[in-house]
Tab-separated table of C-alpha atoms in Angstrom:
chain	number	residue	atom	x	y	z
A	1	UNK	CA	-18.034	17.037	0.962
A	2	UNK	CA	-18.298	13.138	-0.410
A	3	UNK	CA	-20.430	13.664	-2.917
A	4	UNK	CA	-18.562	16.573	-4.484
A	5	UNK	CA	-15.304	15.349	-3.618
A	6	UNK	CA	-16.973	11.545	-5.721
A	7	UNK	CA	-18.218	14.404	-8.696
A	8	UNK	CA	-14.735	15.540	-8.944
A	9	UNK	CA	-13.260	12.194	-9.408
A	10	UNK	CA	-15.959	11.169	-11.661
A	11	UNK	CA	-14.863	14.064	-14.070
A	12	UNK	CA	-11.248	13.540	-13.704
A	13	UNK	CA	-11.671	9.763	-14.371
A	14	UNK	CA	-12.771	11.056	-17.904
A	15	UNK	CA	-10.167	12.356	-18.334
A	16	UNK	CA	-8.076	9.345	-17.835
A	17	UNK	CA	-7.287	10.855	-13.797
A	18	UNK	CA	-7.664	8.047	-11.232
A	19	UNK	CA	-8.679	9.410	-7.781
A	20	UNK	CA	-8.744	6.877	-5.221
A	21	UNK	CA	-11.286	9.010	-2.754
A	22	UNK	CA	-11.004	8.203	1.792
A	23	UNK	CA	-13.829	9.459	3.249
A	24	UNK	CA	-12.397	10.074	7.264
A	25	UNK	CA	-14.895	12.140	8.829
A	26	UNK	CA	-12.976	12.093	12.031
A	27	UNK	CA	-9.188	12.821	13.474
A	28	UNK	CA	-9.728	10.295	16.837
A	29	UNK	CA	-9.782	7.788	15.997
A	30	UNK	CA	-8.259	8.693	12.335
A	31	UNK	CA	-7.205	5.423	10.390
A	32	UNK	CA	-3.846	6.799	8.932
A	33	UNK	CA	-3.129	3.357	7.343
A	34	UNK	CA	-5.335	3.618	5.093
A	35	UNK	CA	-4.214	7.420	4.256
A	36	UNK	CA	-0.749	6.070	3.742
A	37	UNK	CA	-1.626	3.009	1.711
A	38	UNK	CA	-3.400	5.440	-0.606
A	39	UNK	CA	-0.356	7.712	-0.749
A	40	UNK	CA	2.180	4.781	-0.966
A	41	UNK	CA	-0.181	3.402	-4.066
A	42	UNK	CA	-0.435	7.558	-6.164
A	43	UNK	CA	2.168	9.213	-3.917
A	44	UNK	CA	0.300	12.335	-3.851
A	45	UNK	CA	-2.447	13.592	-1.134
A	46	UNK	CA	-4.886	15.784	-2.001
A	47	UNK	CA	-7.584	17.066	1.065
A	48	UNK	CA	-10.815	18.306	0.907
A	49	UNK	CA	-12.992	19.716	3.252
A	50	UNK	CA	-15.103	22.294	4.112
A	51	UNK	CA	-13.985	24.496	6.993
A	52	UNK	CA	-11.212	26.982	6.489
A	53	UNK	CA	-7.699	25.650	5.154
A	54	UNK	CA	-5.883	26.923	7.869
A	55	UNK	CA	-6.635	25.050	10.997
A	56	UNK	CA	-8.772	22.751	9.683
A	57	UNK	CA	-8.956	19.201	8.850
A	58	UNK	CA	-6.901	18.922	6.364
A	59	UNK	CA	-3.846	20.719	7.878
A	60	UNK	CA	-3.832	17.821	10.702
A	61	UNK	CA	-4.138	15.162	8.148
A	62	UNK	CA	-1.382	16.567	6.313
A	63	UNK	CA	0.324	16.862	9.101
A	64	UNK	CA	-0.501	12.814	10.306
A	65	UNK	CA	0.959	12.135	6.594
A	66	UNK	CA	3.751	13.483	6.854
A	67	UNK	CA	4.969	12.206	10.043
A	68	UNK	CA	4.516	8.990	9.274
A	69	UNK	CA	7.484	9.872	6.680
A	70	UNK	CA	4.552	8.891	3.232
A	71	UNK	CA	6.487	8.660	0.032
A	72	UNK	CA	5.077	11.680	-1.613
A	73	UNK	CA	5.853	12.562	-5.122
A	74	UNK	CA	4.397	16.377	-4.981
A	75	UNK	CA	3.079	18.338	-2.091
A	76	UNK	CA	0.131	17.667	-0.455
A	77	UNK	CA	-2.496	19.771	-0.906
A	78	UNK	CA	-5.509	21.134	1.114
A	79	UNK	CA	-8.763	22.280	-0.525
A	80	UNK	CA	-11.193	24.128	2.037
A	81	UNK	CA	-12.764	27.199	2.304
A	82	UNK	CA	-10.434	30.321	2.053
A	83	UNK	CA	-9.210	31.860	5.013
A	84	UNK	CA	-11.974	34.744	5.429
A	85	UNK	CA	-15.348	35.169	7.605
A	86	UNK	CA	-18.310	32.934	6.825
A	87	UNK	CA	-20.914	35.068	5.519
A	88	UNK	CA	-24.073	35.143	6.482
A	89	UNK	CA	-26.247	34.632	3.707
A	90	UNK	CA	-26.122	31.187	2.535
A	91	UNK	CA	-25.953	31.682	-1.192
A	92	UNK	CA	-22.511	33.834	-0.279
A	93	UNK	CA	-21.209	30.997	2.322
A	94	UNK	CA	-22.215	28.120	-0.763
A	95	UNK	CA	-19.777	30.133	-2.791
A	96	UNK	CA	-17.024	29.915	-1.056
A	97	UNK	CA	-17.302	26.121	-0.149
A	98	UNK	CA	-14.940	23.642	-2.638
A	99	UNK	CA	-17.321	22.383	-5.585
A	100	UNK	CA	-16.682	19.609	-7.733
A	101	UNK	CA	-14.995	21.702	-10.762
A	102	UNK	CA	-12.592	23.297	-7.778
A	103	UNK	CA	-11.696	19.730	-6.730
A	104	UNK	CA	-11.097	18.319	-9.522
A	105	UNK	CA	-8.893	21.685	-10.854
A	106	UNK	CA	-6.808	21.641	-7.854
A	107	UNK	CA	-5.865	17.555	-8.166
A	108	UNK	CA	-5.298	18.063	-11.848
A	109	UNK	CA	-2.695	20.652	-10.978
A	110	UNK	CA	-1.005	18.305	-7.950
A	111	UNK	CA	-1.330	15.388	-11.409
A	112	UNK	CA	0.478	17.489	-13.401
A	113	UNK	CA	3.354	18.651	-10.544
């Protein structure tokens, strides 16, 4: 997801956005620090990944962020893969995966609040 999550921010930095962009491929060992320094530094968290929002990645790094008590101005968010069955045919599957205009909608809206 890096180098669509990098497109998004390179299209919301036209527009004057500033998206400071973590890659953490793992949870253990998962370097919250430097989650919270970007959160204490834009107070918002915005997640991307590719498996399904609920359960995935991004619900356990929202979770991490939270419990550390992060000064957040709006929700985090998680973008992912909606919540149905992988399908089979990859063309189908690519459509459902978070692009770089889907990023970069969903972080203007958390911008905005």
């Amino acid at each position: 997801m890096t180098h669509r999550v990098l497109e998004a921010a390179e299209r919301l930095a036209g527009e004057g956005v500033e998206a400071q962009v973590l890659e953490t491929p793992w949870l253990n060992p998962f370097d919250v620090g430097a989650v919270l320094g970007g959160v204490r530094r834009t107070g918002r968290l915005a997640v991307v990944h590719e498996a399904n929002v609920t359960g995935g990645f991004g619900a356990e790094v929202v979770a991490r962020v939270t419990e550390a008590g992060a000064p957040l101005l709006a929700p985090p968010i998680r973008i992912g893969t909606p919540d149905v069955r992988m399908p089979a045919a990859p063309v189908l599957a690519e459509s459902l995966v978070p692009d770089a205009a889907r990023i970069a909608g969903s972080v203007r809206e958390l911008v905005k609040g």
